[in-house]
Coordinates of C-alpha atoms and ligand atoms in Angstrom, one line a residue:
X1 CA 36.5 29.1 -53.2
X2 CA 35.8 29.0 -57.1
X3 CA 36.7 26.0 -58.7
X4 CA 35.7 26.1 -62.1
X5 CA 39.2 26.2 -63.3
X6 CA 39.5 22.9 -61.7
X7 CA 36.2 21.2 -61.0
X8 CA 34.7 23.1 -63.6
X9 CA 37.2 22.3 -66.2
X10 CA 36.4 18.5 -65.5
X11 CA 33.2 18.6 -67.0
X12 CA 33.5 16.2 -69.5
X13 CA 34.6 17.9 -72.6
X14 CA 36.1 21.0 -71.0
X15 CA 39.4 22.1 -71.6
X16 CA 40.7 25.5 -70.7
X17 CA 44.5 27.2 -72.4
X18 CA 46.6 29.8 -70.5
X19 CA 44.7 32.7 -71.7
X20 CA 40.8 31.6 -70.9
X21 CA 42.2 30.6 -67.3
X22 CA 43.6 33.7 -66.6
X23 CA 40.6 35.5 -68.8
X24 CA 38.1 33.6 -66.0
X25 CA 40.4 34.2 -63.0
X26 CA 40.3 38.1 -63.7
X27 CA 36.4 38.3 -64.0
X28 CA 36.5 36.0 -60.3
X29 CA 38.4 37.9 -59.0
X30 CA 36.5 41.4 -60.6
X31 CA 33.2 39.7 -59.1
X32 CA 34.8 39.3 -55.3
X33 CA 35.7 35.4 -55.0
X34 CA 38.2 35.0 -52.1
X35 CA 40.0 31.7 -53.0
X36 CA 40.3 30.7 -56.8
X37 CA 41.6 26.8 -57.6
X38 CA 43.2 27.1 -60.8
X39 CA 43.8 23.6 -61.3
X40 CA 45.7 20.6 -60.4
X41 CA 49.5 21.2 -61.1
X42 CA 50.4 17.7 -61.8
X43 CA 48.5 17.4 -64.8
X44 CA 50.4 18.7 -67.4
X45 CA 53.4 20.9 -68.4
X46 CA 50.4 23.4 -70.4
X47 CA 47.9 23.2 -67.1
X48 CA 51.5 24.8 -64.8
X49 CA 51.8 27.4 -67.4
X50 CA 48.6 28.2 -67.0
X51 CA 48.6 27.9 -63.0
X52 CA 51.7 30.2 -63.3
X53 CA 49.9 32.6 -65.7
X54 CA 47.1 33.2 -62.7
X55 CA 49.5 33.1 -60.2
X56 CA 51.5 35.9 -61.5
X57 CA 49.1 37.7 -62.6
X58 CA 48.4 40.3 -59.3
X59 CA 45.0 39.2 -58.0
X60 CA 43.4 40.0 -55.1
X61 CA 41.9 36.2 -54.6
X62 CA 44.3 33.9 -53.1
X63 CA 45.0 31.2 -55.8
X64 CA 45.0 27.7 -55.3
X65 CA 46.2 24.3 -57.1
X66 CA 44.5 21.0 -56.3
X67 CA 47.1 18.0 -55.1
X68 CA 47.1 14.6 -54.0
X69 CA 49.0 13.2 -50.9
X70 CA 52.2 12.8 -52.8
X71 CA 55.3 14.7 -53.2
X72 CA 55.6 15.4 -56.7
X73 CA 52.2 17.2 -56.7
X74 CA 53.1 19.5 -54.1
X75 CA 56.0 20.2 -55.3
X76 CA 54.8 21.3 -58.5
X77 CA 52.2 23.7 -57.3
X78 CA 54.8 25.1 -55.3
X79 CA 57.1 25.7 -58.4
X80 CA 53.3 27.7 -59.7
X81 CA 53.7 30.2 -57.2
X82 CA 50.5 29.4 -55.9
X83 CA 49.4 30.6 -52.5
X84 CA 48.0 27.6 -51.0
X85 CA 46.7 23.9 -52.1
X86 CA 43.7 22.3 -51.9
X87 CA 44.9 18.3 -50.9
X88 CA 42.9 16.1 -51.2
X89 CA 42.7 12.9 -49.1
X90 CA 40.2 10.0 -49.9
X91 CA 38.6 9.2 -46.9
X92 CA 35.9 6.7 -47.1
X93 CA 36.7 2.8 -46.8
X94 CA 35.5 2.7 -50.5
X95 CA 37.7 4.9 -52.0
X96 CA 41.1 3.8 -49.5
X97 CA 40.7 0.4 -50.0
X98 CA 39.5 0.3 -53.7
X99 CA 41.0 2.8 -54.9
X100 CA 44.3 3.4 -53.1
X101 CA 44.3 -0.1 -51.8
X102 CA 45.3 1.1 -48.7
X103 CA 44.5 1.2 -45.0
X104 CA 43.1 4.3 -42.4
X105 CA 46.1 4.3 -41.0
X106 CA 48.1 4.9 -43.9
X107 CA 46.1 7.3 -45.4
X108 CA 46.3 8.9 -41.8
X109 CA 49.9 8.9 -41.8
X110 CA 50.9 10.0 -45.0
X111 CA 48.0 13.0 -44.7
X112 CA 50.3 14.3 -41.5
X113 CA 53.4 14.1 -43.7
X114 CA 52.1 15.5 -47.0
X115 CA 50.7 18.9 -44.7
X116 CA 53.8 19.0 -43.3
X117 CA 55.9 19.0 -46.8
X118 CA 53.3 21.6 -48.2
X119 CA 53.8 23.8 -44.6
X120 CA 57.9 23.7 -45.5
X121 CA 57.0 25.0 -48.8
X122 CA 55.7 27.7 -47.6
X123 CA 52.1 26.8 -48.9
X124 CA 48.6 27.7 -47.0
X125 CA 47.1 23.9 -47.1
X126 CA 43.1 23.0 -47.0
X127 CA 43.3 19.4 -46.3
X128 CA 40.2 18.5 -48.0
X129 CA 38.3 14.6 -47.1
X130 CA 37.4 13.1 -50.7
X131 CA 34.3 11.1 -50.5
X132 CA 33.8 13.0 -46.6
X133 CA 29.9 12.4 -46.9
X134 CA 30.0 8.4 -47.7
X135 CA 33.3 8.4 -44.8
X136 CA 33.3 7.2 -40.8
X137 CA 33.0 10.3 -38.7
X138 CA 35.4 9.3 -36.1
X139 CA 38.2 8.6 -38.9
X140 CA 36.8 11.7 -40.3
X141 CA 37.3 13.8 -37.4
X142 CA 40.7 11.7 -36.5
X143 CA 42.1 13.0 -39.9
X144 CA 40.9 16.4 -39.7
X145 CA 42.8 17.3 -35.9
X146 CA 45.3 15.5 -37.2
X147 CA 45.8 17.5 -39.7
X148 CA 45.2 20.9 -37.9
X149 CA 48.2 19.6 -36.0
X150 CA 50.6 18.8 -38.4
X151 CA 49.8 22.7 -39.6
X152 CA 47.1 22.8 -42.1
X153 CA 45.1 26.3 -41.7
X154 CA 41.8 24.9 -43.3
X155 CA 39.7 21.8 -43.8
X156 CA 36.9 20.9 -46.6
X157 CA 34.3 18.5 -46.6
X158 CA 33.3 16.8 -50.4
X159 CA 30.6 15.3 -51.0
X160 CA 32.0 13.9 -53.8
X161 CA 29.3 11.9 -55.2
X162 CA 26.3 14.3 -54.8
X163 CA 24.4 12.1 -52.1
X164 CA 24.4 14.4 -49.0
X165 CA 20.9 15.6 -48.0
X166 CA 20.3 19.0 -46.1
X167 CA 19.2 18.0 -42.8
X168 CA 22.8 15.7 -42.6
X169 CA 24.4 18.3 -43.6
X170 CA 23.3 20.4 -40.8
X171 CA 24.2 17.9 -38.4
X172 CA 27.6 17.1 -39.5
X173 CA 28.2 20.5 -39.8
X174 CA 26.8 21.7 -36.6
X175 CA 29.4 19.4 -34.8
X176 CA 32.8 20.5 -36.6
X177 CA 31.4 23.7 -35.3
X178 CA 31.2 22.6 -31.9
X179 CA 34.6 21.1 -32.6
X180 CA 36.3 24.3 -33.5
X181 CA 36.7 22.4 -36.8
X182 CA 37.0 25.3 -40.0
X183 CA 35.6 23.0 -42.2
X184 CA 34.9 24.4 -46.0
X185 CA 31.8 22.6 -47.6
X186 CA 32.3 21.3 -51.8
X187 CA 29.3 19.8 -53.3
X188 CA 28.3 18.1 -56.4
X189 CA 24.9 18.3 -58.1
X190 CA 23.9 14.6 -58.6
X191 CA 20.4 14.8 -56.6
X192 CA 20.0 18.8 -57.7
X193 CA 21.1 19.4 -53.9
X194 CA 24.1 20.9 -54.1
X195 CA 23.2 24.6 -53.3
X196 CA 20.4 23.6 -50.8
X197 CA 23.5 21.4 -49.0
X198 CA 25.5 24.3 -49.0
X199 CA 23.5 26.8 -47.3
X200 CA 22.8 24.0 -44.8
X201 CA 26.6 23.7 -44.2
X202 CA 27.1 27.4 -43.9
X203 CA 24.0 28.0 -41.7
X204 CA 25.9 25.6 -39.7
X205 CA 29.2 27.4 -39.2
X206 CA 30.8 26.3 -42.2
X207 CA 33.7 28.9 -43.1
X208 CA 33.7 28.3 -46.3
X209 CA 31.7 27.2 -49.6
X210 CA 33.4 25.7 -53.2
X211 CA 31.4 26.5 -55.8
X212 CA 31.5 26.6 -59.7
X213 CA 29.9 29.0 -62.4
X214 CA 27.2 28.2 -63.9
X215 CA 27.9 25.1 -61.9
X216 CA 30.4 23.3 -63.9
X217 CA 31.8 20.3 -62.9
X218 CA 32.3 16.6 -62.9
X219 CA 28.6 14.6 -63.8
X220 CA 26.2 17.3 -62.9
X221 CA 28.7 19.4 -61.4
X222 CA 29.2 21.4 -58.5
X223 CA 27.1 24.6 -56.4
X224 CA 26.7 26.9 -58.8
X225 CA 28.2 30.1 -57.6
X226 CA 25.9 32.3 -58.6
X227 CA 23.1 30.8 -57.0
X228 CA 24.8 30.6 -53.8
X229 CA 25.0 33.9 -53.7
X230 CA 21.6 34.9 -55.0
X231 CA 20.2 32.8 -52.3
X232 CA 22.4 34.4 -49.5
X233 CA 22.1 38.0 -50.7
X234 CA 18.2 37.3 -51.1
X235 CA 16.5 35.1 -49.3
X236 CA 18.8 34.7 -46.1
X237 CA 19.7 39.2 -46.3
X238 CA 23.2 38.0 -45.8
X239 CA 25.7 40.1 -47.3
X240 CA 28.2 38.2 -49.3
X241 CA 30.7 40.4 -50.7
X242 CA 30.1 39.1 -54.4
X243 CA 29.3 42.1 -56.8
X244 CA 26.0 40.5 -58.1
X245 CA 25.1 43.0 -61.1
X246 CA 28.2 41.2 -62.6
X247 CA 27.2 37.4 -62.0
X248 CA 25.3 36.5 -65.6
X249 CA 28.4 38.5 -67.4
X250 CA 31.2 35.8 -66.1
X251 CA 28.0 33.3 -66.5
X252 CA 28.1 34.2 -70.5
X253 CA 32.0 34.7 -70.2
X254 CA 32.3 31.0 -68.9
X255 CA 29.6 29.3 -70.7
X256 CA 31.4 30.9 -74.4
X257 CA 35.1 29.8 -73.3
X258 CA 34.0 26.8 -71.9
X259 CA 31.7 25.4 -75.1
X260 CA 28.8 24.6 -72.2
X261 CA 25.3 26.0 -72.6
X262 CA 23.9 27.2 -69.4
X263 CA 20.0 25.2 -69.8
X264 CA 17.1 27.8 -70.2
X265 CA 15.3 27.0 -67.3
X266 CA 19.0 27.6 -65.1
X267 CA 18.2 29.7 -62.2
X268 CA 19.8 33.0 -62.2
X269 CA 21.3 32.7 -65.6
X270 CA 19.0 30.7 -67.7
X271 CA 17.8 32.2 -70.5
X272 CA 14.4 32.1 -69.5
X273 CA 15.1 33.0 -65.9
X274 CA 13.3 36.6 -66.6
X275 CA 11.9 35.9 -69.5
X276 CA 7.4 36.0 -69.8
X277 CA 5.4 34.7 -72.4
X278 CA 1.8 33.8 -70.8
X279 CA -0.6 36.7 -71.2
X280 CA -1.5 37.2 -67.2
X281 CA 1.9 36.8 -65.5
X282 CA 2.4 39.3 -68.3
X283 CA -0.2 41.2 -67.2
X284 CA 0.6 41.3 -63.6
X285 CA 4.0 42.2 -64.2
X286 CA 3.1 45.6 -66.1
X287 CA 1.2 46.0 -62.7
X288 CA 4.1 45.3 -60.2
X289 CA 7.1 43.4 -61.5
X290 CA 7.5 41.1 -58.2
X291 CA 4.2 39.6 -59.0
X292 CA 5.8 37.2 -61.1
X293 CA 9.5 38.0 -60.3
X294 CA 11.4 36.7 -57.2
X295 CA 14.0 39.4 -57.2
X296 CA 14.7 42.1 -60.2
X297 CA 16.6 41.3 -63.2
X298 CA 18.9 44.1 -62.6
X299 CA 20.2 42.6 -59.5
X300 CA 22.2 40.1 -61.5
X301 CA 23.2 42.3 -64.2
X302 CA 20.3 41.2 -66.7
X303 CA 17.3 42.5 -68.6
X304 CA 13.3 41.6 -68.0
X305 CA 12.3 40.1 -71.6
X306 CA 8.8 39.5 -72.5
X307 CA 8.4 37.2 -75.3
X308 CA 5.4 36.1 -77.9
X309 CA 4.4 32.3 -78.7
X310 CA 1.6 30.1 -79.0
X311 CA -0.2 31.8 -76.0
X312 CA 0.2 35.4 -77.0
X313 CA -3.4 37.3 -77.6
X314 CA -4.7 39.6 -79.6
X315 CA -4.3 42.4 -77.0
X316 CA -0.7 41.6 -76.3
X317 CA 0.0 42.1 -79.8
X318 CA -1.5 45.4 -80.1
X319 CA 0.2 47.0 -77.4
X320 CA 3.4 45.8 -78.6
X321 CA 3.0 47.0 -81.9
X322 CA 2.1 50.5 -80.1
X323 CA 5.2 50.4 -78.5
X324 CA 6.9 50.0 -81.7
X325 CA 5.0 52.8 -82.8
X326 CA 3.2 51.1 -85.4
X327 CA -0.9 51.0 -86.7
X328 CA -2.0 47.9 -88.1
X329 CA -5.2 47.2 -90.1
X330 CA -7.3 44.5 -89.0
X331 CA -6.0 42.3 -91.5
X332 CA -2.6 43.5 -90.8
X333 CA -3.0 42.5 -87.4
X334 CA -4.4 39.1 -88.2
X335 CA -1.8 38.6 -90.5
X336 CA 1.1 39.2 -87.6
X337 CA -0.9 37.0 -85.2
X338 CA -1.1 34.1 -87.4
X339 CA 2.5 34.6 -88.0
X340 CA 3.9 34.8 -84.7
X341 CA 1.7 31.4 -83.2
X342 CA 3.0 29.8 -86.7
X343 CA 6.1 30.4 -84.9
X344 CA 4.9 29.3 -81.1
X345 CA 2.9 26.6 -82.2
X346 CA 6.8 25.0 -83.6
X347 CA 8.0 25.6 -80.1
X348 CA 9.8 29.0 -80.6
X349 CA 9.9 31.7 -78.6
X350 CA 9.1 34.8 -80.2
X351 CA 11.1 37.9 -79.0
X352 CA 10.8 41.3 -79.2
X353 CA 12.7 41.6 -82.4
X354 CA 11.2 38.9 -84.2
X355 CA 7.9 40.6 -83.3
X356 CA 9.3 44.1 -84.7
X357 CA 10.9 42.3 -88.0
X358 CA 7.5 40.4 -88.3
X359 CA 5.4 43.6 -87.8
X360 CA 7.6 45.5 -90.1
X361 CA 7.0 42.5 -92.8
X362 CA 3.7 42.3 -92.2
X363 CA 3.2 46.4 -92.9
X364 CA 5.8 46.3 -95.9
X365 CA 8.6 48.5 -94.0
X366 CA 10.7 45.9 -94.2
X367 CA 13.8 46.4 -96.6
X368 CA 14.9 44.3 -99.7
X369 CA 16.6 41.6 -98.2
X370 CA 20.1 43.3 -97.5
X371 CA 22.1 39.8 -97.9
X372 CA 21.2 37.5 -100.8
X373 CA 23.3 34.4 -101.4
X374 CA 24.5 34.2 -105.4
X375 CA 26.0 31.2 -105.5
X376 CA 26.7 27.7 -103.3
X377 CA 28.3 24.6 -103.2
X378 CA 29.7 21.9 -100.8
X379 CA 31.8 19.1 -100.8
X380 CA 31.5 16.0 -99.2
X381 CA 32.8 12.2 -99.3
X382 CA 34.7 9.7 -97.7
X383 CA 37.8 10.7 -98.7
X384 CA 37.2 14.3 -99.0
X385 CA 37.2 16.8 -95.9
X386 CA 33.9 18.4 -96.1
X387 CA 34.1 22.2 -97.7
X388 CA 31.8 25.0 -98.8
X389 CA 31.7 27.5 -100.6
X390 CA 29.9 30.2 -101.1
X391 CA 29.5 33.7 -102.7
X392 CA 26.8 36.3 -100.9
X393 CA 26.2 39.8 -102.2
X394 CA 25.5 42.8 -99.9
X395 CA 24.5 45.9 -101.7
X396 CA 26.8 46.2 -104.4
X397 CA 29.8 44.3 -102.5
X398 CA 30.3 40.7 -103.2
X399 CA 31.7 38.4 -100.7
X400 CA 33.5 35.1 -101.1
X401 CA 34.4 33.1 -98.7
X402 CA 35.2 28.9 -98.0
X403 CA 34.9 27.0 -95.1
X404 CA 35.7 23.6 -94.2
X405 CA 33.7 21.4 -91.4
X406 CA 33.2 18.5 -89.9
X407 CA 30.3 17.5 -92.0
X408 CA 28.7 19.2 -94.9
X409 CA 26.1 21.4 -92.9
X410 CA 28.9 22.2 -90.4
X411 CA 31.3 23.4 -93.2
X412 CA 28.3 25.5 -95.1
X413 CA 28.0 27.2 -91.6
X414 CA 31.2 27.7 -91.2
X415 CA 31.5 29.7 -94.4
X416 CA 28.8 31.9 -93.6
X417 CA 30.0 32.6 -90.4
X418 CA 33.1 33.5 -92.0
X419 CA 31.0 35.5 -94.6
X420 CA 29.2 37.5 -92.2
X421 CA 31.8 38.2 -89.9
X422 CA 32.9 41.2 -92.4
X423 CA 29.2 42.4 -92.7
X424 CA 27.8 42.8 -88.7
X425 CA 28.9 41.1 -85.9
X426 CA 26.5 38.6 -85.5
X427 CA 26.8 35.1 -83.4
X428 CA 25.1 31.9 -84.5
X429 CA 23.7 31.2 -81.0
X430 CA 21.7 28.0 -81.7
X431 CA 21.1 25.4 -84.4
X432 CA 18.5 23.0 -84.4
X433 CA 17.1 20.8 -86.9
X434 CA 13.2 19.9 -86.0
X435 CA 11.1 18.5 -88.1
X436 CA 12.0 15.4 -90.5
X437 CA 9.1 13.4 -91.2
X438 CA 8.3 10.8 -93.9
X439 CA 10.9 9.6 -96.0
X440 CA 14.3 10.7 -97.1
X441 CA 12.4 13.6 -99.8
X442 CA 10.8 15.0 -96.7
X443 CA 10.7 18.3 -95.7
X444 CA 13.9 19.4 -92.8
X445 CA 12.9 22.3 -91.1
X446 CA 16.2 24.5 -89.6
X447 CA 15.6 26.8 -86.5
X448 CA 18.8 28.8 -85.7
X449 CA 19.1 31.7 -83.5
X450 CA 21.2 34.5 -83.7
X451 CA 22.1 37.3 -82.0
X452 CA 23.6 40.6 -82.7
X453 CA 24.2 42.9 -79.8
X454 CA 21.8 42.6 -77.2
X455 CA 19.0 41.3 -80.0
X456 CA 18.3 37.8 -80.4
X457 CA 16.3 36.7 -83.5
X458 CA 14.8 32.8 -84.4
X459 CA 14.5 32.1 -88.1
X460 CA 13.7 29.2 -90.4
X461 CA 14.5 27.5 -93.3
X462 CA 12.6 24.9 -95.1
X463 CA 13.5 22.1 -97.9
X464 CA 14.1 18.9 -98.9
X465 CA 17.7 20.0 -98.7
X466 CA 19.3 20.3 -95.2
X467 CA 22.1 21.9 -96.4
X468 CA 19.8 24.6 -97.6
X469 CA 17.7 24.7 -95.4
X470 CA 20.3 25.6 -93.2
X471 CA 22.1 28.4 -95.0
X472 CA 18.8 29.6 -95.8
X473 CA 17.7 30.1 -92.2
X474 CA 20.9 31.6 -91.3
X475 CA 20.6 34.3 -93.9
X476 CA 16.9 35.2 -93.2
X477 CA 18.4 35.6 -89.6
X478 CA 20.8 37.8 -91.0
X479 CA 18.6 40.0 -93.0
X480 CA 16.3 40.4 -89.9
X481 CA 18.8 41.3 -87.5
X482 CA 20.7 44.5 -89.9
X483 CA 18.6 47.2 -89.4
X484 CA 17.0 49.3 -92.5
X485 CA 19.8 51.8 -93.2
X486 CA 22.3 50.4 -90.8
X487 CA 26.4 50.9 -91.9
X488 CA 28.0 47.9 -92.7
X489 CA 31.4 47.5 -91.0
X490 CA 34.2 48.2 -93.0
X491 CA 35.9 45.0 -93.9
Ligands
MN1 MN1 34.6 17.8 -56.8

């Protein structure tokens, strides 16, 4: 089961419309997900539209709405035309006395009724133990036959505050088995042990696995689905029947709609997950890639990237300004290396295109800067919504264009996103102010990275001004990433 239309969506400051549900639903369902939770039906009039929308929308997947113990939930998910709900049922003393201020038997008792409603409704019903990992066994187990008898078709385990540990997992797991229990496993990431709990569950007979991508979800979120499946497919030769080549295109699909960067150093879909800077594991690679490489890139629909920084040599350099098809002279060569450790030594990571823009610098190829900005200004008060404005000439076209933002440097961005949006289709991936030192006439350095296509570029700006500094960055970017000669899109 994915939930990141419901789990996911709870990461704090997530919030999906209609059209990104059903957007995510299609690519889950694409990929090979069985069970998809849309979200919780109770929660607003926009969130059943939206249910509907994936309901109604002819998937394979079965889909699924999240509902508490009471009536009015169910019956809203059923008015979603959703195939079955996931209900939810706290189930350790914590959570029934504190929270619900209630007793075991109550919770037991109105458990049994609410499968029963959801059964006349025609609804498949996972009867799912909130807070399972911190509950009493024997109430545990009580609640689950109980619930197999009143006509619920599966059961689900949640760890809901992260603190199970594999070997517990194992052993709980091992004796629903024994039970004939189909009990579905849902983990969250407080201890960085949700994926590792998982595979514990499933090697012990657990049906079922709820996972998230790129492992949204509430605090540090749930398993992330596709390491799940990496780690099945790979390590344990299990077949899952998740087309993997398409895993890190719903990661980027996800991580876009959702506002949430996946961290560099993510497994599987991390920036950095296949990406080499250090001169030997470089080395080794060109030798035999799974030197330094668990599994190929390709598996999971990505790309090997080799990178320059700080400890880039001499030789690296000159084989990848071979490849580029370019002779440097000594000083030419010096020249790049300086350049591209000025750029590791500030932390950066220095791709292939910044190497191939700084070459072509370096060795004078490179253009007259295609975009130059004319004229700028911005706005900013109290009482005044920050705007820019700004006017940029490309060739012989001039291009105006105003922006507003939430602070000055936000609305300058703004317009120049605006601005270049008729020139190249080019995202503003990062932005990242670095160094401000001294006093308030210090120098900001801007970092921003960009990408156009399947090329991403860092560039800096400079000045006292961070305003500037920032559009300035930006448009080197800019000029970097549009090719010498390239056709500017028609506006
Ligand atoms: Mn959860």
């Amino acid at each position: 089961m994915d939930t990141t239309l419901r789990d996911g969506e709870q990461t704090p400051g997530v919030s999906l419309v209609a059209e990104e549900k059903l957007l995510i639903a299609q690519k889950l369902d694409d990929i090979g997900v069985n069970i998809i939770e849309a979200g919780s039906a109770i929660t607003s009039k926009v969130e059943q539209e939206a249910i509907k929308r994936v309901a109604r929308a002819g998937l394979n997947a079965e889909i699924c709405s999240y509902c508490r113990i009471r009536k009015e939930d169910i019956e809203l998910a059923a008015g979603c035309d959703v195939d079955s709900i996931h209900l939810v049922v706290p189930v350790s003393d914590l959570h029934i006395e504190r929270k619900l201020k209630k007793t075991r038997d109550m919770v037991l008792s109105e458990s049994v009724e609410m499968v029963e409603f959801a059964k006349q409704h025609g609804l498949i019903v996972e009867l799912s133990g909130e807070d399972a990992s911190r509950a009493d066994i024997n109430y545990l187990t009580t609640l689950y036959k109980a619930g197999l008898d009143a006509g619920a078709d599966r059961l689900c385990f949640c760890d809901t505050v992260g603190v199970l540990l594999p070997e517990r997992t194992y052993e709980v797991f091992t004796g629903f088995s024994k039970l004939k229990l189909p009990v579905s496993i849902h983990c969250h990431n407080d201890f960085g042990l949700a994926t590792s709990n998982t595979i514990a569950a499933l090697r012990a007979g657990a049906p079922e696995a709820h996972v998230t991508v790129n492992g949204l979800g509430e605090r540090a979120g749930n398993t992330p689905l596709e390491e799940l499946v990496v780690v099945l497919e790979s390590l344990y030769n299990y077949k899952t029947k998740i087309e993997c080549s398409k895993l890190y295109s719903i990661s980027r699909i996800v991580s876009r709609l959702t506002n949430i960067n996946v961290s560099n150093n993510k497994a599987i879909v991390g920036d950095s997950a296949f990406t080499h800077e250090s001169g030997i594991h470089v080395h080794g690679l060109m030798a035999d890639s799974s030197t330094y490489e668990p599994i190929m890139p390709e598996m999971v629909g990505r790309k090997r990237r080799i990178v320059f920084g700080k400890h880039t040599g001499r030789a690296s350099i000159i084989m990848s300004l071979r490849e580029l098809g370019l002779e440097t002279t000594k000083e030419q060569l010096d020249e790049v290396l300086r350049r591209v450790k000025e750029l590791g030594d500030a932390g950066k990571r220095v791709t292939d295109a910044d190497m191939q823009s700084i070459a072509e610098t370096v060795l004078g190829i490179y253009q007259e800067a295609a975009v130059k900005m004319e004229e700028f200004t911005v706005v900013s008060g109290n009482k005044v919504t920050p705007t820019a404005s700004l006017k940029l000439r490309v060739g012989d076209e001039e291009i105006l264009e105003a922006a507003t933002g939430l602070g000055p440097v936000d609305a300058a961005i703004n317009a120049l996103r605006k601005a270049i949006s008729g020139i190249a289709d080019i995202q503003l991936e990062e932005y990242h102010v670095d160094a401000i030192t001294g006093g308030t006439d210090a120098l900001v350095e801007v970092w921003v990275k960009l990408g156009k296509d399947d090329k991403i570029i860092t560039a800096r700006g400079a000045r006292a001004d961070i305003i500037l500094a920032s559009v300035e960055a930006v448009i080197e970017g800019i000029n970097r990433l549009i090719q010498k000669g390239e056709k500017y899109r028609d506006k």
